[in-house]
Structure formats: C-alpha cells, structure tokens
Amino acid sequence: MSQIIWDGLFVGSFYALIALGYSMVYGIIKLLNFAHGDLYMLGAFIGFAVLASFGGLATSLGLFALIIVMMLSMVITGTVGVVIERLAYRPLRGAPRLAVLITAVGASFTLEYGIAAIAGPNPRGFPIRLTGDVFLVLGARVTLPQIVLMIIAGLLMIALDTYIRRTSTGRAMRAISLDMKGALLMGVNVNAVISRTFFIGSALAGAAGVMAGAYYGKIDFLMGFIIGLKAFTAAVIGGIGNIRGAMLGGLVLGLIEAFGSELVGGQWRDAFAFAVLILFLTLRPTGILGERVTERV
Amino acid sequence: MKTPRRTTALLGIAAAVLLATTACSGGLLGGDSEPDGEAEAGPIKIGMVIPISGSSAPTGAYMENGAQLAVNEINDAGGILDGRMLELLVEDEACDAQQGVASANKLVSSEVVVSVGGYCSGATLPQLPIFGGANVPMIIPAANSQDLVREGLDNVFLINGTGLQQSTAALDFITKSGYTMVALVDDNTSYSTDITTETESQITEDGTAEVVLNTSVNAGESDYSAVVRDITGSGAEIVYWTGYYQEGGLIVDQLRQAGYTGDIMVADGSADATLAEIAGDAAEGVFATMTPTPDTLEGAEEWIANYEAEFDAAPGPYSTQSYDAVRLAAEAIETAGSTDGDEIIAALEGISGFDMFSGPLEFTDEHTLSNGGFVILKMEGGKFILEDSLS
C-alpha cells in the first residue's frame, strides 16, 4: 500500500513539473502547447549531449555534474521554447484557436523528428546513473535518487510559485491571464511577459527531462509524447491555468495511475489515466482547484 | 466563381488521368519494358525488409551486413546460375506493420526473386500475403512468432527457432535449474505474447514449476513500477521478459532497484548489449534464451574476422542467420536452376543437411527448423556469453 503511494507520488512529481509549463502557457494565452512534452525530450537529449561531450569527467562528479547539466539544459530548452513561441505561435495570436492548436502539433512533430534526424532514432543509455541507498519508510522502498529528484522538483515548483506571487513579472503574468488587452493598456509589455512564461515553462520541462534521463537511464526521441499528454491530463485534473492546481494534479494523476494499475493491471495504466481525463472533462472541466468562470460578454 | 470551379474540375480530371496512366505503367508497361534477355542475364535481386529506423534499427544493421557478406562471397566466387550476380535490395520496416507492407510492395515491384528479411514479427506478418501473391519465396532469418507459422503458407520458411522452440528452451532451463515459481511478462506484441503463451502452457503441462504471474506492459513508457510491484509481490524466483531490450533494460533496472533478488531471463528480442547500456549494473547475471550469436559460437572466428574486415564493426545478433538466409537462397536458386518462385520453393523443401550456423538444415512440414538451436546466454561484464547449450 505505502509502496503504491510512494511510486505514485514519485511519478506524479515528474508529471507535476511538466504540467506546470502546460498550465502556465494555457493560463496566459489559452494555448494548449502540444510541443511541451517534446521540450522535456529535448532537455533529456541536451543533457545527454553535454554529458557525452565531457565524458568521464562529468560522470565521476555524479550528482553535482547532473545539477550543472540540468541548469545548462534548462537555459537551452527555455530558449528553444521562446523561439518556438516567437516563430510559431506569436504570428498566429489573432488567429482562431484551432489554427494555433494545429501549429502546436506541428511544432511537436518538428522537435521529435528533428531530434530523430540529428541524434538518430535509437534509444540511448544516459551517461550518468543515479544510484544510492535504499530506505524502508512505512514498508515502502524509497531510494536516495528518488528523494533527491523529488526535492529538486519540489524546489523548482516552490521557486516558481514564489516568482509568480511575489515579483512584478509574476503580477504581470497574472494580469495578462485575466485580461490581455487590459494589461496592455495598463502599460504591461505583453510580448516580453509571454516570452518569459514560455522560457520558464520550457526550462522546467527540460529539467524534468534531464532528471528522467538520469533516473530511468534511457532516452529516445518519442519519450515526450505520452508524458506530454499525461501532463495535460494532470493540468486538467488540477484546474488548467492554475499553477498550484498543476502541481496537485500531477501528484493526483500519479496516485490514480498507481492505484489503477494495481487494480486492473499495468498494461491498463494509460487507458486508466486517460479515462480519468475524460471523466474530469465531462464532470468537472475546471478541475479540482479551478473556479467556475462565467464568460463576460 | 466560375474560374476557380473550372480549374478544380480540370485539376481533378488531370489527376485522374495521371493516376490511371501510372497505374497502367506499373501493371502493364512495367513487365514489357524489360526485354526477356536482359532479365535472364542481369543480377538476381534479393529483397530484405528489416528495421533500418526505429527502436530496433541496430539489429537491422547487423542483419544487412550479414546478408551483404554472403552476397559478396557468392559474387566473388562467380555468382550463381552460370555467372549471374546477386544484388541485395534493402527496405525499412521500422518494426511497424504499415511500413513493412509498403516496403514489401516496393520490393515486389522491383522484381525481387527471394526475400531474406523479417525481424519484427508484427511487421513481418502482413508482408506474407504480399510476397505470397507475387510468388516470392521468403526465407525469414529472425522473426519467429508462431503466428507466421499458423498462416501455413507455402512460400514462407523460418530459419530462426520459433516461439514454441524458444519456450521449450526456457522451460528446459527452468526445470534444469530447479525454479518452481515463474513470472512471465510480455509487451503485448505478437512476438512477445506468443512466447509467454507457449511458455505458460508448457510449464503448466510439465508441472515441475508454476506460473505465478503472467502480465503485460505497454511498450514505450519509462515507469514500470506497477509490473515491478506485481513481480516482487508474486514470490517469483525467476522473471521471464519476452519483449524487446529498450523496455527490458528499464524493467531489469527497476526490478533491482525495488530489491528483487530472484533471477531474470529475457528472450532473444532483448539479448543485446544495449540491454546493459540501459540497465547498467543491474543487467549483470541476466539470462537470455537466444539462438547462437557469432561470439558465442565455436569455430566462427574466421567468419567474425571476415565480417570485421568488411564492415569495421563486430557482428551482432542475427547477422549469422541473415548470412545463412542469403546462402540458402542462392543454394535453392542454383538447385532449382531457375528464378521461378515455385521451383525455388520446391528446391527449399527438398533441401537436406545444408550446413548453417545453427547446424545442418532440415525443414519440418511447417517450414520451420527441425531443431531450433536455442541456447542460454548470461550477461557478464556488459556482454552476453554462453551459459548452457541445452544439449
């Protein structure tokens, strides 16, 4: 039982980290950024490339090297996120929502098959592997890498939450999500704030990618697809557009999956997760933390 | 309003005409354009559909090299049928059914005489009617699902041990080593479920061991904690994973991280050094049911040296089977004295004692090997070495 909960929470913290970027982008420009999962994949591949180019030096430094590589990878994926927004989404900002959605799918395929063309289609083993002690907590096996990764994820999430609540950029983000035109009239530099939102969201996905590579040990160019959809599901469960909702949604989805696969078998995991998505969309489309917003005329 | 509509109509007609003419040229003109004399004297085309892209691409490269090595040797020795050269045409299957069908069609339209490809059973199965319809004999070097045999087609020959033979080898090892509780895990593909189904029914029939868990996972995920919990909770002494190595590596690693201390065995789809690359140290001591690879075969040193000289790389899984498939095809064409499909099939059925890496070849009535040649390998220092030849 406690093992199921722990497994669920661990996977859930990955979902939460990726769901944050999804949710932020949706909150601010009402766009479902389907390329977001592929930024997670991109982060893993950048981490792989950096570690491979440093060779034995980086692997001998272990966790320390991993954190440096993760930061580097965050900067690069963040920048790629900004570039995607600038090239693919901004020109379509006045266009119907469907057009932007399809562009996002296109951006997703471009990233996937771009990486497949550059790095090859084969799965790669990640150069750094996190290994460590095992603790027994209430009967559940908890490993040191799991704890470290969850702490990193937690710190990143707390930093983001503080950033949005305490800084002027954060205030501007919240203002734009409420009323973009109004914010513009009040002198907020809307484009700059949206760029920053993409940077932060993409950087978090990149961090999750490096963490997944180091923990699971395998990366491939399609690894972002399913987890992107899972992050979307997590964002919907928590209340899309709501930052704390995304974190909660990630953890809840992880737990739902863990209990679901215990109940009906591991091969039903994805079917179960997406059935929950459909259930939420029909019964409570605003998610756990979302509020019912009446359309203003 | 008028002009665009007329343009569309015209375009439509033009497209229809184009389609009609290309369809004709493929069907009627294609056959006539080549004078008979040239077809008799030109190279004999051998087709090969293997994974060049996708997750199984490394194995595809080994297979292509193995086949090419045989083609080169035969051509250097003067070719077959009085000096005609062999030409290997390779197409991608990407372990995907649709891609496999498209590639098979392409090969059939390039008039291959024999097919020596087939790695992923799921991608190979839909190719059978295509090659069958064109009367092209298939010598399948790697794919070995019982589904391929069940089709019962005359033109299909399997020179890798079948799923049934593989599960017999697994059972032999399980009973020999005295395991009593076995967990079976597959990845829901045709190849993989075939082995678990056969293994489960054989273990149940045999009665010395018991299947405590038979479950499946979704390929392409990272987190397999659910199946890991099932296995550790089942009390299994040995886990038999029958899917491919990319998931296999993750499952092996996650099993060890979860504290599983029993043994792990994988089927031939996972018997690759990449398993150790993904699973790290956790892969040490993993067993595999596998047909002999060059580095586990005795007396293959000269062949390995030739291969390394030719391709500047070590031979991998299924390079020997692909090499044998081409040699077998050449032998059958030579015996038949013709490139006609029916005559080659008759020649293949009549072959007896042809020397291959897996031993002297005899086909059963089902066109499978009379002896699967499966052995047990064990991972040591990141490489699979021979553990038990089961003979």
Short mmCIF file of N, CA, C and O in Angstrom, two decimals, chain B residues 22-108:
data_model
loop_
_atom_site.label_atom_id
_atom_site.label_comp_id
_atom_site.label_asym_id
_atom_site.label_seq_id
_atom_site.Cartn_x
_atom_site.Cartn_y
_atom_site.Cartn_z
N THR B 22 -0.32 6.06 -64.45
CA THR B 22 0.74 5.47 -63.62
C THR B 22 0.36 4.06 -63.21
O THR B 22 1.18 3.17 -63.18
N ALA B 23 -0.95 3.86 -62.91
CA ALA B 23 -1.38 2.52 -62.51
C ALA B 23 -1.12 1.55 -63.64
O ALA B 23 -0.64 0.44 -63.44
N CYS B 24 -1.41 2.01 -64.88
CA CYS B 24 -1.20 1.13 -66.03
C CYS B 24 0.28 0.81 -66.21
O CYS B 24 0.65 -0.33 -66.39
N SER B 25 1.09 1.86 -66.11
CA SER B 25 2.50 1.64 -66.39
C SER B 25 3.11 0.67 -65.38
O SER B 25 4.00 -0.09 -65.70
N GLY B 26 2.56 0.70 -64.15
CA GLY B 26 3.06 -0.24 -63.16
C GLY B 26 2.66 -1.67 -63.52
O GLY B 26 3.45 -2.59 -63.42
N GLY B 27 1.40 -1.80 -63.98
CA GLY B 27 0.88 -3.14 -64.18
C GLY B 27 1.25 -3.73 -65.54
O GLY B 27 1.70 -4.86 -65.62
N LEU B 28 1.10 -2.93 -66.61
CA LEU B 28 1.27 -3.50 -67.95
C LEU B 28 2.64 -3.18 -68.53
O LEU B 28 3.38 -4.06 -68.94
N LEU B 29 2.96 -1.86 -68.55
CA LEU B 29 4.20 -1.46 -69.20
C LEU B 29 5.41 -1.97 -68.44
O LEU B 29 6.41 -2.31 -69.02
N GLY B 30 5.26 -2.01 -67.09
CA GLY B 30 6.40 -2.41 -66.26
C GLY B 30 6.96 -3.77 -66.69
O GLY B 30 8.15 -3.95 -66.80
N GLY B 31 6.05 -4.70 -66.98
CA GLY B 31 6.51 -6.02 -67.35
C GLY B 31 7.15 -6.05 -68.73
O GLY B 31 8.14 -6.73 -68.96
N ASP B 32 6.60 -5.23 -69.65
CA ASP B 32 7.07 -5.29 -71.03
C ASP B 32 8.36 -4.53 -71.26
O ASP B 32 9.11 -4.84 -72.18
N SER B 33 8.60 -3.53 -70.41
CA SER B 33 9.69 -2.60 -70.69
C SER B 33 11.04 -3.32 -70.64
O SER B 33 12.01 -2.85 -71.22
N GLU B 34 11.08 -4.45 -69.94
CA GLU B 34 12.37 -5.12 -69.81
C GLU B 34 12.42 -6.32 -70.75
O GLU B 34 11.66 -7.27 -70.61
N PRO B 35 13.31 -6.30 -71.71
CA PRO B 35 13.40 -7.43 -72.64
C PRO B 35 13.79 -8.70 -71.88
O PRO B 35 14.53 -8.64 -70.90
N ASP B 36 13.28 -9.81 -72.32
CA ASP B 36 13.49 -11.07 -71.61
C ASP B 36 14.96 -11.40 -71.45
O ASP B 36 15.40 -11.86 -70.41
N GLY B 37 15.71 -11.15 -72.50
CA GLY B 37 17.13 -11.48 -72.48
C GLY B 37 17.85 -10.80 -71.34
O GLY B 37 18.63 -11.41 -70.63
N GLU B 38 17.53 -9.52 -71.12
CA GLU B 38 18.20 -8.75 -70.06
C GLU B 38 17.88 -9.32 -68.69
O GLU B 38 18.75 -9.45 -67.84
N ALA B 39 16.60 -9.70 -68.49
CA ALA B 39 16.19 -10.26 -67.20
C ALA B 39 16.92 -11.57 -66.92
O ALA B 39 17.27 -11.87 -65.80
N GLU B 40 17.19 -12.31 -67.96
CA GLU B 40 17.89 -13.58 -67.79
C GLU B 40 19.34 -13.37 -67.39
O GLU B 40 19.92 -14.15 -66.64
N ALA B 41 19.93 -12.30 -67.92
CA ALA B 41 21.36 -12.13 -67.72
C ALA B 41 21.69 -11.18 -66.57
O ALA B 41 22.78 -11.25 -66.01
N GLY B 42 20.75 -10.30 -66.22
CA GLY B 42 21.03 -9.27 -65.22
C GLY B 42 21.20 -9.88 -63.84
O GLY B 42 21.11 -11.09 -63.66
N PRO B 43 21.48 -9.05 -62.85
CA PRO B 43 21.66 -9.57 -61.49
C PRO B 43 20.37 -10.16 -60.94
O PRO B 43 19.28 -9.74 -61.30
N ILE B 44 20.51 -11.14 -60.07
CA ILE B 44 19.35 -11.74 -59.40
C ILE B 44 19.08 -10.91 -58.15
O ILE B 44 19.95 -10.78 -57.28
N LYS B 45 17.88 -10.34 -58.08
CA LYS B 45 17.60 -9.43 -56.97
C LYS B 45 17.05 -10.17 -55.76
O LYS B 45 16.10 -10.95 -55.88
N ILE B 46 17.66 -9.91 -54.62
CA ILE B 46 17.22 -10.50 -53.37
C ILE B 46 16.73 -9.36 -52.47
O ILE B 46 17.47 -8.40 -52.24
N GLY B 47 15.50 -9.45 -52.00
CA GLY B 47 14.92 -8.37 -51.19
C GLY B 47 15.10 -8.64 -49.71
O GLY B 47 15.19 -9.78 -49.27
N MET B 48 15.16 -7.57 -48.92
CA MET B 48 15.31 -7.72 -47.49
C MET B 48 14.58 -6.57 -46.79
O MET B 48 14.96 -5.41 -46.94
N VAL B 49 13.53 -6.89 -46.05
CA VAL B 49 12.80 -5.87 -45.29
C VAL B 49 13.20 -6.02 -43.83
O VAL B 49 12.91 -7.02 -43.19
N ILE B 50 13.91 -5.03 -43.30
CA ILE B 50 14.42 -5.10 -41.93
C ILE B 50 14.26 -3.73 -41.27
O ILE B 50 14.06 -2.74 -41.97
N PRO B 51 14.36 -3.65 -39.96
CA PRO B 51 14.27 -2.32 -39.32
C PRO B 51 15.55 -1.50 -39.55
O PRO B 51 16.60 -1.88 -39.07
N ILE B 52 15.43 -0.42 -40.30
CA ILE B 52 16.58 0.47 -40.50
C ILE B 52 16.42 1.69 -39.60
O ILE B 52 17.38 2.27 -39.13
N SER B 53 15.17 2.08 -39.36
CA SER B 53 14.91 3.16 -38.41
C SER B 53 14.12 2.56 -37.25
O SER B 53 13.78 1.38 -37.26
N GLY B 54 13.84 3.38 -36.25
CA GLY B 54 13.05 2.90 -35.13
C GLY B 54 13.93 2.23 -34.08
O GLY B 54 15.14 2.15 -34.22
N SER B 55 13.26 1.72 -33.06
CA SER B 55 13.99 1.27 -31.89
C SER B 55 14.83 0.02 -32.16
O SER B 55 15.77 -0.26 -31.45
N SER B 56 14.51 -0.75 -33.19
CA SER B 56 15.27 -1.97 -33.44
C SER B 56 16.31 -1.77 -34.53
O SER B 56 16.87 -2.75 -35.04
N ALA B 57 16.56 -0.53 -34.91
CA ALA B 57 17.47 -0.24 -36.02
C ALA B 57 18.86 -0.88 -35.88
O ALA B 57 19.42 -1.31 -36.89
N PRO B 58 19.45 -0.96 -34.67
CA PRO B 58 20.78 -1.56 -34.60
C PRO B 58 20.80 -3.00 -35.12
O PRO B 58 21.72 -3.39 -35.83
N THR B 59 19.76 -3.77 -34.78
CA THR B 59 19.70 -5.15 -35.24
C THR B 59 19.59 -5.20 -36.76
O THR B 59 20.18 -6.06 -37.41
N GLY B 60 18.80 -4.25 -37.34
CA GLY B 60 18.67 -4.21 -38.78
C GLY B 60 20.02 -4.05 -39.46
O GLY B 60 20.31 -4.70 -40.46
N ALA B 61 20.88 -3.23 -38.86
CA ALA B 61 22.21 -3.01 -39.44
C ALA B 61 23.02 -4.31 -39.42
O ALA B 61 23.69 -4.65 -40.40
N TYR B 62 22.94 -5.07 -38.32
CA TYR B 62 23.65 -6.34 -38.25
C TYR B 62 23.16 -7.30 -39.35
O TYR B 62 23.94 -8.00 -39.99
N MET B 63 21.83 -7.30 -39.51
CA MET B 63 21.25 -8.22 -40.48
C MET B 63 21.68 -7.85 -41.90
O MET B 63 22.01 -8.72 -42.71
N GLU B 64 21.66 -6.56 -42.19
CA GLU B 64 22.04 -6.14 -43.53
C GLU B 64 23.49 -6.52 -43.81
O GLU B 64 23.81 -7.04 -44.88
N ASN B 65 24.37 -6.28 -42.83
CA ASN B 65 25.78 -6.64 -43.01
C ASN B 65 25.96 -8.13 -43.24
O ASN B 65 26.72 -8.55 -44.12
N GLY B 66 25.25 -8.93 -42.43
CA GLY B 66 25.37 -10.38 -42.56
C GLY B 66 24.97 -10.82 -43.95
O GLY B 66 25.67 -11.61 -44.60
N ALA B 67 23.84 -10.29 -44.42
CA ALA B 67 23.35 -10.67 -45.75
C ALA B 67 24.32 -10.20 -46.84
O ALA B 67 24.64 -10.92 -47.77
N GLN B 68 24.82 -8.97 -46.67
CA GLN B 68 25.72 -8.41 -47.67
C GLN B 68 27.01 -9.23 -47.75
O GLN B 68 27.57 -9.44 -48.84
N LEU B 69 27.46 -9.70 -46.60
CA LEU B 69 28.69 -10.51 -46.56
C LEU B 69 28.52 -11.76 -47.43
O LEU B 69 29.39 -12.11 -48.22
N ALA B 70 27.35 -12.41 -47.28
CA ALA B 70 27.09 -13.62 -48.07
C ALA B 70 27.00 -13.28 -49.55
O ALA B 70 27.54 -13.99 -50.41
N VAL B 71 26.33 -12.16 -49.87
CA VAL B 71 26.21 -11.74 -51.27
C VAL B 71 27.60 -11.51 -51.86
O VAL B 71 27.91 -11.99 -52.96
N ASN B 72 28.45 -10.81 -51.12
CA ASN B 72 29.80 -10.53 -51.61
C ASN B 72 30.57 -11.83 -51.86
O ASN B 72 31.22 -11.98 -52.89
N GLU B 73 30.47 -12.77 -50.90
CA GLU B 73 31.22 -14.02 -51.05
C GLU B 73 30.76 -14.79 -52.28
O GLU B 73 31.57 -15.31 -53.05
N ILE B 74 29.42 -14.83 -52.46
CA ILE B 74 28.88 -15.59 -53.60
C ILE B 74 29.28 -14.92 -54.92
O ILE B 74 29.70 -15.59 -55.87
N ASN B 75 29.21 -13.58 -54.95
CA ASN B 75 29.58 -12.87 -56.18
C ASN B 75 31.07 -13.03 -56.48
O ASN B 75 31.46 -13.19 -57.64
N ASP B 76 31.90 -12.96 -55.42
CA ASP B 76 33.34 -13.12 -55.63
C ASP B 76 33.66 -14.51 -56.18
O ASP B 76 34.62 -14.68 -56.93
N ALA B 77 32.84 -15.48 -55.78
CA ALA B 77 33.08 -16.85 -56.24
C ALA B 77 32.47 -17.09 -57.62
O ALA B 77 32.41 -18.22 -58.09
N GLY B 78 31.97 -16.02 -58.24
CA GLY B 78 31.48 -16.17 -59.62
C GLY B 78 29.98 -16.20 -59.77
O GLY B 78 29.47 -16.49 -60.85
N GLY B 79 29.25 -15.90 -58.69
CA GLY B 79 27.80 -15.81 -58.81
C GLY B 79 27.13 -17.17 -58.91
O GLY B 79 27.75 -18.22 -58.65
N ILE B 80 25.84 -17.15 -59.29
CA ILE B 80 25.10 -18.42 -59.41
C ILE B 80 24.43 -18.48 -60.78
O ILE B 80 24.41 -17.48 -61.50
N LEU B 81 23.89 -19.60 -61.11
CA LEU B 81 23.24 -19.83 -62.41
C LEU B 81 24.15 -19.37 -63.55
O LEU B 81 23.80 -18.48 -64.31
N ASP B 82 25.31 -19.91 -63.62
CA ASP B 82 26.28 -19.59 -64.67
C ASP B 82 26.67 -18.13 -64.70
O ASP B 82 26.55 -17.45 -65.72
N GLY B 83 27.11 -17.65 -63.57
CA GLY B 83 27.75 -16.34 -63.54
C GLY B 83 26.85 -15.14 -63.34
O GLY B 83 27.29 -14.02 -63.52
N ARG B 84 25.60 -15.36 -62.93
CA ARG B 84 24.78 -14.17 -62.63
C ARG B 84 25.07 -13.71 -61.21
O ARG B 84 25.21 -14.51 -60.29
N MET B 85 25.16 -12.40 -61.06
CA MET B 85 25.49 -11.82 -59.76
C MET B 85 24.23 -11.71 -58.89
O MET B 85 23.12 -11.66 -59.40
N LEU B 86 24.43 -11.65 -57.57
CA LEU B 86 23.32 -11.37 -56.65
C LEU B 86 23.32 -9.88 -56.33
O LEU B 86 24.37 -9.25 -56.26
N GLU B 87 22.13 -9.34 -56.15
CA GLU B 87 22.02 -7.93 -55.75
C GLU B 87 21.05 -7.85 -54.57
O GLU B 87 19.94 -8.36 -54.66
N LEU B 88 21.51 -7.24 -53.49
CA LEU B 88 20.68 -7.16 -52.28
C LEU B 88 19.94 -5.82 -52.26
O LEU B 88 20.56 -4.76 -52.33
N LEU B 89 18.62 -5.86 -52.19
CA LEU B 89 17.83 -4.63 -52.08
C LEU B 89 17.25 -4.57 -50.67
O LEU B 89 16.52 -5.47 -50.26
N VAL B 90 17.56 -3.52 -49.93
CA VAL B 90 17.14 -3.43 -48.54
C VAL B 90 16.08 -2.35 -48.37
O VAL B 90 16.22 -1.25 -48.90
N GLU B 91 15.00 -2.67 -47.66
CA GLU B 91 13.96 -1.68 -47.35
C GLU B 91 13.67 -1.69 -45.85
O GLU B 91 13.87 -2.70 -45.18
N ASP B 92 13.12 -0.58 -45.38
CA ASP B 92 12.88 -0.39 -43.95
C ASP B 92 11.52 -0.93 -43.52
O ASP B 92 10.54 -0.77 -44.23
N GLU B 93 11.47 -1.60 -42.38
CA GLU B 93 10.17 -1.99 -41.80
C GLU B 93 9.86 -1.18 -40.54
O GLU B 93 8.70 -1.05 -40.17
N ALA B 94 10.90 -0.62 -39.90
CA ALA B 94 10.75 0.21 -38.70
C ALA B 94 9.92 -0.48 -37.61
O ALA B 94 9.34 0.17 -36.76
N CYS B 95 9.84 -1.80 -37.66
CA CYS B 95 9.06 -2.56 -36.69
C CYS B 95 7.60 -2.14 -36.70
O CYS B 95 6.92 -2.17 -35.70
N ASP B 96 7.12 -1.73 -37.88
CA ASP B 96 5.78 -1.17 -38.00
C ASP B 96 5.08 -1.86 -39.16
O ASP B 96 5.64 -2.01 -40.25
N ALA B 97 3.84 -2.31 -38.92
CA ALA B 97 3.14 -3.12 -39.91
C ALA B 97 2.95 -2.37 -41.24
O ALA B 97 3.21 -2.90 -42.31
N GLN B 98 2.53 -1.10 -41.15
CA GLN B 98 2.25 -0.36 -42.38
C GLN B 98 3.51 -0.14 -43.20
O GLN B 98 3.52 -0.28 -44.42
N GLN B 99 4.56 0.23 -42.49
CA GLN B 99 5.85 0.45 -43.15
C GLN B 99 6.33 -0.84 -43.80
O GLN B 99 6.85 -0.83 -44.92
N GLY B 100 6.13 -1.96 -43.11
CA GLY B 100 6.55 -3.26 -43.63
C GLY B 100 5.82 -3.59 -44.93
O GLY B 100 6.42 -4.06 -45.90
N VAL B 101 4.50 -3.31 -44.95
CA VAL B 101 3.70 -3.59 -46.14
C VAL B 101 4.17 -2.73 -47.31
O VAL B 101 4.37 -3.21 -48.43
N ALA B 102 4.40 -1.44 -47.04
CA ALA B 102 4.85 -0.54 -48.10
C ALA B 102 6.18 -1.01 -48.68
O ALA B 102 6.38 -1.02 -49.90
N SER B 103 7.09 -1.41 -47.78
CA SER B 103 8.41 -1.84 -48.23
C SER B 103 8.33 -3.14 -49.03
O SER B 103 9.02 -3.31 -50.03
N ALA B 104 7.46 -4.06 -48.57
CA ALA B 104 7.32 -5.33 -49.29
C ALA B 104 6.78 -5.07 -50.69
O ALA B 104 7.27 -5.64 -51.67
N ASN B 105 5.80 -4.18 -50.79
CA ASN B 105 5.25 -3.84 -52.11
C ASN B 105 6.33 -3.28 -53.01
O ASN B 105 6.39 -3.58 -54.20
N LYS B 106 7.17 -2.42 -52.43
CA LYS B 106 8.23 -1.79 -53.22
C LYS B 106 9.19 -2.86 -53.76
O LYS B 106 9.59 -2.82 -54.93
N LEU B 107 9.51 -3.82 -52.90
CA LEU B 107 10.44 -4.88 -53.33
C LEU B 107 9.82 -5.75 -54.41
O LEU B 107 10.48 -6.14 -55.37
N VAL B 108 8.53 -6.07 -54.22
CA VAL B 108 7.85 -6.90 -55.21
C VAL B 108 7.84 -6.19 -56.56
O VAL B 108 8.11 -6.79 -57.60
#
